[in-house]
C-alpha positions as a Markdown table, in Angstrom:
| # | Residue | x | y | z |
|---|---|---|---|---|
| 1 | Met | 73.3 | 45.7 | 49.6 |
| 2 | Leu | 73.5 | 41.7 | 50.8 |
| 3 | Val | 76.9 | 40.6 | 51.7 |
| 4 | Ile | 76.3 | 37.1 | 50.0 |
| 5 | Leu | 80.2 | 36.0 | 50.7 |
| 6 | Arg | 83.3 | 36.8 | 52.6 |
| 7 | Ser | 86.8 | 35.4 | 52.0 |
| 8 | Asn | 90.4 | 36.0 | 53.3 |
| 9 | Asn | 91.6 | 35.0 | 49.9 |
| 10 | Tyr | 91.4 | 37.6 | 46.9 |
| 11 | Lys | 91.6 | 35.3 | 43.9 |
| 12 | Met | 88.5 | 33.3 | 45.2 |
| 13 | Ala | 86.2 | 36.0 | 46.1 |
| 14 | Lys | 87.2 | 37.6 | 42.6 |
| 15 | Cys | 86.1 | 34.5 | 40.9 |
| 16 | Tyr | 82.5 | 34.5 | 42.6 |
| 17 | Ala | 82.1 | 38.2 | 41.8 |
| 18 | Asp | 83.2 | 37.8 | 38.3 |
| 19 | Glu | 80.8 | 35.0 | 37.9 |
| 20 | Leu | 78.1 | 36.8 | 39.4 |
| 21 | Lys | 78.6 | 39.9 | 37.2 |
| 22 | Thr | 77.7 | 37.7 | 34.2 |
| 23 | Val | 74.2 | 37.4 | 35.6 |
| 24 | Leu | 73.5 | 40.3 | 38.0 |
| 25 | Ser | 73.8 | 43.9 | 37.4 |
| 26 | Asn | 75.0 | 45.2 | 40.6 |
| 27 | Val | 77.9 | 43.2 | 42.2 |
| 28 | Leu | 80.5 | 44.6 | 44.4 |
| 29 | Leu | 83.8 | 43.2 | 45.4 |
| 30 | Glu | 85.3 | 45.3 | 48.7 |
| 31 | Ala | 87.9 | 44.7 | 51.3 |
| 32 | Glu | 87.3 | 45.2 | 54.9 |
| 33 | Asn | 89.0 | 44.7 | 58.3 |
| 34 | Ser | 88.4 | 41.5 | 60.1 |
| 35 | Asp | 86.8 | 41.9 | 63.5 |
| 36 | Glu | 88.5 | 38.9 | 65.0 |
| 37 | Ser | 92.2 | 39.6 | 63.6 |
| 38 | Asp | 94.3 | 42.2 | 61.6 |
| 39 | Glu | 93.7 | 40.2 | 58.1 |
| 40 | Ile | 92.2 | 41.6 | 55.3 |
| 41 | Leu | 88.6 | 40.0 | 54.3 |
| 42 | Tyr | 87.2 | 40.4 | 50.7 |
| 43 | Lys | 83.5 | 40.6 | 50.8 |
| 44 | Val | 81.1 | 40.1 | 47.8 |
| 45 | Ser | 77.7 | 41.9 | 47.9 |
| 46 | Ile | 74.6 | 41.9 | 45.9 |
| 47 | Gln | 71.1 | 43.3 | 45.7 |
| 48 | Glu | 68.8 | 41.8 | 48.1 |
| 49 | Gln | 66.5 | 40.7 | 45.5 |
| 50 | Asp | 69.1 | 38.8 | 43.6 |
| 51 | Arg | 69.5 | 36.5 | 46.4 |
| 52 | Glu | 68.2 | 33.0 | 44.9 |
| 53 | Lys | 70.0 | 33.8 | 41.7 |
| 54 | Ala | 73.2 | 34.4 | 43.3 |
| 55 | Gln | 72.8 | 31.1 | 45.5 |
| 56 | Ile | 72.7 | 29.1 | 42.2 |
| 57 | Ile | 75.6 | 30.6 | 40.7 |
| 58 | Ile | 77.5 | 30.2 | 44.1 |
| 59 | Glu | 76.6 | 26.7 | 44.3 |
| 60 | Arg | 78.0 | 26.0 | 40.9 |
| 61 | Val | 81.2 | 28.0 | 41.2 |
| 62 | Thr | 82.0 | 26.4 | 44.8 |
| 63 | Lys | 81.8 | 23.0 | 42.9 |
| 64 | Glu | 84.0 | 24.2 | 40.2 |
| 65 | Leu | 86.5 | 25.5 | 42.9 |
| 66 | Ser | 86.4 | 22.4 | 45.2 |
| 67 | Lys | 89.3 | 20.8 | 43.6 |
| 68 | Glu | 91.6 | 23.9 | 44.2 |
| 69 | Phe | 90.2 | 25.2 | 47.4 |
| 70 | Lys | 89.3 | 23.9 | 50.9 |
| 71 | Ile | 86.4 | 25.9 | 51.8 |
| 72 | Val | 85.3 | 26.3 | 55.5 |
| 73 | Asp | 82.5 | 27.8 | 57.2 |
| 74 | Arg | 83.4 | 29.6 | 60.3 |
| 75 | Thr | 80.9 | 32.5 | 60.7 |
| 76 | Gly | 77.5 | 30.6 | 61.4 |
| 77 | Glu | 75.8 | 33.8 | 59.9 |
| 78 | Ser | 74.3 | 32.0 | 56.8 |
| 79 | Glu | 74.9 | 29.1 | 54.3 |
| 80 | Trp | 76.5 | 31.6 | 51.9 |
| 81 | Asp | 78.8 | 33.6 | 54.3 |
| 82 | Arg | 82.0 | 32.0 | 54.3 |
| 83 | Asn | 85.3 | 33.5 | 55.2 |
| 84 | Thr | 88.2 | 30.9 | 55.2 |
| 85 | Val | 89.9 | 29.4 | 52.1 |
| 86 | Glu | 92.7 | 27.0 | 52.2 |
| 87 | Asn | 94.7 | 26.0 | 49.0 |
| 88 | Ser | 94.2 | 22.2 | 48.7 |
| 89 | Ser | 96.3 | 21.6 | 45.5 |
| 90 | Thr | 99.3 | 19.1 | 46.1 |
| 91 | Gly | 102.0 | 17.8 | 44.0 |
| 92 | Gly | 102.3 | 18.3 | 40.2 |
| 93 | Glu | 98.6 | 20.0 | 40.4 |
| 94 | Gly | 99.9 | 22.3 | 43.0 |
| 95 | Phe | 102.6 | 23.4 | 40.9 |
| 96 | Lys | 100.8 | 23.9 | 37.7 |
| 97 | His | 98.5 | 25.7 | 39.7 |
| 98 | Trp | 101.2 | 27.7 | 41.2 |
| 99 | Ile | 102.5 | 28.6 | 37.7 |
| 100 | Gly | 99.0 | 29.3 | 36.7 |
| 101 | Asn | 98.6 | 31.8 | 39.5 |
| 102 | Val | 102.2 | 33.6 | 38.5 |
| 103 | Phe | 100.6 | 34.4 | 35.1 |
| 104 | Ser | 96.9 | 35.1 | 36.0 |
| 105 | Glu | 98.0 | 37.5 | 39.0 |
| 106 | Ser | 100.8 | 39.1 | 37.5 |
| 107 | Gly | 101.0 | 41.8 | 34.6 |
| 108 | Thr | 103.3 | 41.8 | 31.5 |
| 109 | Phe | 105.7 | 44.0 | 33.2 |
| 110 | Thr | 106.1 | 41.8 | 36.5 |
| 111 | Ile | 106.6 | 38.6 | 34.3 |
| 112 | Leu | 109.1 | 40.4 | 31.8 |
| 113 | Val | 111.5 | 41.7 | 34.8 |
| 114 | Ser | 111.0 | 38.3 | 36.1 |
| 115 | Ala | 112.1 | 36.5 | 33.0 |
| 116 | Val | 115.3 | 39.0 | 32.7 |
| 117 | Cys | 116.5 | 38.0 | 36.0 |
| 118 | Ile | 116.1 | 34.6 | 35.5 |
| 119 | Val | 117.9 | 34.3 | 32.2 |
| 120 | Leu | 120.7 | 36.4 | 33.7 |
| 121 | Phe | 121.0 | 34.2 | 36.6 |
| 122 | Leu | 120.9 | 31.0 | 34.3 |
| 123 | Ala | 123.6 | 32.6 | 32.1 |
| 124 | Gln | 126.0 | 33.3 | 35.3 |
| 125 | Leu | 125.3 | 29.5 | 36.2 |
| 126 | Leu | 126.5 | 28.4 | 32.8 |
| 127 | Gly | 129.8 | 30.2 | 32.9 |
| 128 | Phe | 129.1 | 33.5 | 31.4 |
| 129 | Gly | 129.5 | 35.6 | 34.7 |
| 130 | Ser | 132.1 | 37.8 | 33.2 |
| 131 | Phe | 129.8 | 38.9 | 30.2 |
| 132 | Leu | 127.6 | 40.4 | 32.8 |
| 133 | Leu | 130.3 | 42.6 | 34.6 |
| 134 | Pro | 129.2 | 45.6 | 32.3 |
| 135 | Leu | 126.1 | 45.5 | 33.9 |
| 136 | Met | 127.2 | 46.3 | 37.1 |
| 137 | Met | 128.0 | 49.8 | 38.6 |
| 138 | His | 132.0 | 49.6 | 37.8 |
| 139 | Asp | 133.0 | 52.6 | 35.8 |
| 140 | Phe | 130.0 | 54.2 | 36.2 |
| 141 | Ser | 130.0 | 58.1 | 36.0 |
| 142 | Phe | 127.4 | 60.9 | 35.6 |
| 143 | Ala | 129.8 | 62.3 | 33.3 |
| 144 | Asp | 129.3 | 59.9 | 30.7 |
| 145 | Pro | 125.5 | 59.4 | 29.7 |
| 146 | Ser | 126.5 | 56.0 | 28.3 |
| 147 | Ser | 127.1 | 54.5 | 31.6 |
| 148 | Trp | 123.7 | 55.5 | 33.1 |
| 149 | Tyr | 122.0 | 52.2 | 32.4 |
| 150 | Lys | 124.2 | 51.1 | 35.1 |
| 151 | Leu | 121.7 | 52.6 | 37.7 |
| 152 | Val | 119.1 | 49.9 | 36.6 |
| 153 | Thr | 121.0 | 46.8 | 35.4 |
| 154 | Pro | 122.6 | 45.6 | 38.8 |
| 155 | Ala | 118.9 | 45.1 | 40.2 |
| 156 | Leu | 118.7 | 42.3 | 37.4 |
| 157 | Leu | 121.7 | 40.5 | 38.6 |
| 158 | His | 121.7 | 38.0 | 41.6 |
| 159 | Gly | 124.4 | 36.2 | 43.6 |
| 160 | Gly | 122.8 | 33.1 | 44.4 |
| 161 | Phe | 119.5 | 30.9 | 44.4 |
| 162 | Met | 118.5 | 31.9 | 47.8 |
| 163 | His | 119.0 | 35.7 | 46.7 |
| 164 | Ile | 116.9 | 35.5 | 43.5 |
| 165 | Ala | 114.3 | 33.1 | 44.8 |
| 166 | Phe | 113.5 | 35.5 | 47.9 |
| 167 | Asn | 113.3 | 38.7 | 45.7 |
| 168 | Leu | 111.3 | 37.2 | 42.7 |
| 169 | Ala | 109.0 | 35.9 | 45.3 |
| 170 | Met | 108.4 | 39.4 | 46.7 |
| 171 | Trp | 108.6 | 40.8 | 43.5 |
| 172 | Ile | 106.0 | 38.7 | 41.7 |
| 173 | Tyr | 103.6 | 38.9 | 44.9 |
| 174 | Leu | 103.6 | 42.7 | 45.6 |
| 175 | Gly | 104.5 | 43.7 | 41.8 |
| 176 | Gly | 102.2 | 41.7 | 40.4 |
| 177 | Arg | 99.3 | 42.8 | 42.7 |
| 178 | Ile | 100.3 | 46.5 | 42.0 |
| 179 | Glu | 100.3 | 46.1 | 38.5 |
| 180 | Lys | 97.1 | 44.2 | 37.9 |
| 181 | Asn | 95.0 | 46.1 | 40.7 |
| 182 | Leu | 96.6 | 49.4 | 40.6 |
| 183 | Ser | 98.2 | 50.2 | 37.0 |
| 184 | Leu | 101.1 | 49.5 | 35.1 |
| 185 | Leu | 102.4 | 53.2 | 35.6 |
| 186 | His | 102.5 | 52.4 | 39.6 |
| 187 | Leu | 104.7 | 49.6 | 39.0 |
| 188 | Val | 107.1 | 50.9 | 36.3 |
| 189 | Leu | 107.6 | 54.1 | 38.5 |
| 190 | Leu | 108.2 | 52.1 | 41.6 |
| 191 | Phe | 110.8 | 49.7 | 39.8 |
| 192 | Met | 112.6 | 53.0 | 38.2 |
| 193 | Leu | 112.8 | 54.9 | 41.5 |
| 194 | Gly | 113.6 | 51.4 | 43.3 |
| 195 | Thr | 116.5 | 50.9 | 41.2 |
| 196 | Val | 118.1 | 54.5 | 40.4 |
| 197 | Ile | 118.1 | 55.9 | 43.6 |
| 198 | Pro | 118.8 | 52.7 | 46.1 |
| 199 | Asn | 121.6 | 51.7 | 43.4 |
| 200 | Tyr | 123.2 | 54.8 | 43.3 |
| 201 | Leu | 123.1 | 55.1 | 47.4 |
| 202 | Gln | 124.6 | 51.7 | 47.4 |
| 203 | Tyr | 127.3 | 52.5 | 45.1 |
| 204 | Ala | 128.3 | 55.8 | 46.8 |
| 205 | Leu | 128.4 | 54.3 | 50.3 |
| 206 | Tyr | 129.6 | 50.9 | 49.8 |
| 207 | Gly | 131.3 | 50.6 | 46.2 |
| 208 | Pro | 130.1 | 48.8 | 42.9 |
| 209 | Asn | 130.1 | 45.4 | 44.1 |
| 210 | Phe | 126.4 | 44.6 | 44.6 |
| 211 | Val | 123.6 | 43.1 | 42.8 |
| 212 | Gly | 120.0 | 42.3 | 43.3 |
| 213 | Leu | 116.3 | 43.3 | 43.1 |
| 214 | Ser | 116.0 | 44.0 | 46.8 |
| 215 | Gly | 116.0 | 47.8 | 46.7 |
| 216 | Val | 112.8 | 47.4 | 44.3 |
| 217 | Val | 111.3 | 44.7 | 46.8 |
| 218 | Phe | 112.0 | 47.2 | 49.6 |
| 219 | Ala | 110.3 | 50.2 | 47.7 |
| 220 | Leu | 107.3 | 47.9 | 46.9 |
| 221 | Val | 107.2 | 46.9 | 50.6 |
| 222 | Gly | 107.3 | 50.4 | 51.9 |
| 223 | Tyr | 104.6 | 51.5 | 49.2 |
| 224 | Ala | 102.2 | 48.9 | 50.2 |
| 225 | Trp | 102.5 | 49.3 | 53.9 |
| 226 | Met | 102.1 | 53.1 | 53.6 |
| 227 | Val | 99.0 | 53.1 | 51.7 |
| 228 | Ser | 97.3 | 50.3 | 53.2 |
| 229 | Leu | 97.9 | 51.7 | 56.7 |
| 230 | Ser | 95.9 | 54.8 | 55.9 |
| 231 | Gln | 93.6 | 53.2 | 52.9 |
| 232 | Arg | 93.1 | 49.7 | 54.0 |
| 233 | Arg | 89.6 | 49.5 | 52.5 |
| 234 | Ile | 90.9 | 51.0 | 49.1 |
| 235 | Tyr | 94.4 | 49.3 | 49.0 |
| 236 | Gly | 93.6 | 46.0 | 51.0 |
| 237 | Ala | 94.2 | 44.0 | 47.6 |
| 238 | Leu | 97.8 | 44.5 | 48.0 |
| 239 | Gly | 97.7 | 42.0 | 50.7 |
| 240 | Leu | 100.9 | 42.7 | 52.4 |
| 241 | Pro | 101.6 | 40.1 | 55.2 |
| 242 | Ser | 100.6 | 41.5 | 58.9 |
| 243 | Gly | 104.1 | 42.5 | 60.4 |
| 244 | Phe | 106.1 | 42.0 | 57.3 |
| 245 | Met | 107.0 | 46.0 | 57.7 |
| 246 | Gly | 108.4 | 44.9 | 61.1 |
| 247 | Phe | 110.3 | 42.3 | 59.6 |
| 248 | Ser | 111.8 | 44.3 | 56.9 |
| 249 | Ile | 113.0 | 47.0 | 59.4 |
| 250 | Val | 114.6 | 44.5 | 61.3 |
| 251 | Trp | 116.2 | 43.0 | 58.7 |
| 252 | Ile | 117.7 | 46.3 | 57.7 |
| 253 | Met | 119.2 | 46.8 | 61.3 |
| 254 | Phe | 120.6 | 43.5 | 61.3 |
| 255 | Gly | 122.4 | 44.3 | 58.2 |
| 256 | Leu | 123.7 | 47.7 | 59.6 |
| 257 | Leu | 124.6 | 46.4 | 63.1 |
| 258 | Phe | 126.4 | 43.0 | 61.9 |
| 259 | Pro | 127.7 | 44.1 | 58.7 |
| 260 | Asn | 130.3 | 41.2 | 58.6 |
| 261 | Phe | 127.7 | 38.6 | 59.3 |
| 262 | Phe | 125.1 | 39.7 | 57.2 |
| 263 | Asn | 126.4 | 40.8 | 53.8 |
| 264 | Met | 123.6 | 42.9 | 52.3 |
| 265 | Ala | 123.3 | 45.6 | 50.1 |
| 266 | Asn | 122.3 | 48.0 | 53.0 |
| 267 | Gly | 122.3 | 51.3 | 51.1 |
| 268 | Ala | 119.9 | 50.0 | 48.5 |
| 269 | His | 117.6 | 48.4 | 51.2 |
| 270 | Ile | 117.6 | 51.7 | 53.1 |
| 271 | Gly | 117.1 | 53.6 | 50.0 |
| 272 | Gly | 114.3 | 51.3 | 48.6 |
| 273 | Ile | 112.1 | 51.3 | 51.8 |
| 274 | Ala | 112.7 | 55.3 | 52.0 |
| 275 | Ile | 111.5 | 55.5 | 48.4 |
| 276 | Gly | 108.5 | 53.3 | 48.9 |
| 277 | Leu | 107.1 | 55.2 | 51.9 |
| 278 | Leu | 107.7 | 58.3 | 50.3 |
| 279 | Phe | 105.7 | 57.5 | 47.2 |
| 280 | Gly | 102.9 | 56.0 | 49.2 |
| 281 | Leu | 102.7 | 59.2 | 51.3 |
| 282 | Tyr | 102.9 | 61.4 | 48.1 |
| 283 | Glu | 99.9 | 59.3 | 46.7 |
| 284 | Leu | 97.9 | 59.7 | 49.9 |
| 285 | Leu | 98.3 | 63.4 | 50.2 |
| 286 | Phe | 98.3 | 64.6 | 46.5 |
| 287 | Ile | 96.2 | 61.7 | 44.4 |
| 288 | Lys | 92.7 | 61.6 | 45.0 |
| 289 | Thr | 91.6 | 57.9 | 45.9 |
| 290 | Lys | 88.1 | 58.5 | 47.1 |
| 291 | Gly | 85.8 | 55.7 | 45.4 |
| 292 | Arg | 88.4 | 53.4 | 44.2 |
| 293 | Arg | 88.5 | 50.0 | 45.1 |
| 294 | Val | 91.3 | 47.8 | 44.5 |
């Protein structure tokens, strides 16, 4: 196979691959480790005899994407082997492009959870916070099945703009990629495990006064880090930024060491990241992944 394009931007590489597949019968989109850095590159490969046809398609697609992406040729290996892409949209066009990315790169469940969180947050801002109290862990009891929903609902509430902005940004980024590139079942399982267990741990250790999607976010981080650590060629498109796992551990440590300064749901964070790591480890050990490409 001939590698005709490399990019560190998954969306761009997929655009080229999808267009090539409309004409060529054998096109591969794979992830690989960069020789120069720790980032993931996405390469598009074709049959050697399809090179001329592919070049025509690449020229056309490059012109179409030029308004959204700035493409820089750094490799010098060939006219078509590119490995750097930067978003060049600005202003209103940049916002429209971002909104388009949210819907195109996120699945139905990712968007649904995000929408519920936003609606509940707006209701709180409009003065309906007292009506949301039944969604918190107050009066929860395993002996009362009618209260079991409280193991999930606190994750849908948030305490401030920065709180919801960070959680939804990570949820959309990682959750969307997991749903689109792996499966809806992956994300639903991570969401349920990342709410029920971390929320109960937080409730048992610190009481019912907590809200936020951070238990789920830490579960997604732990899962993405675990599976990408051992199977980067398979799970590379999850795109967890280099060093983010370390940042997450440091953030948890700050919350534990300075609880009065960092008012965080430490139990939910610890429970979430543990769930993600264990779920990822289970998948690597017991679920066959040979041949799968994300």
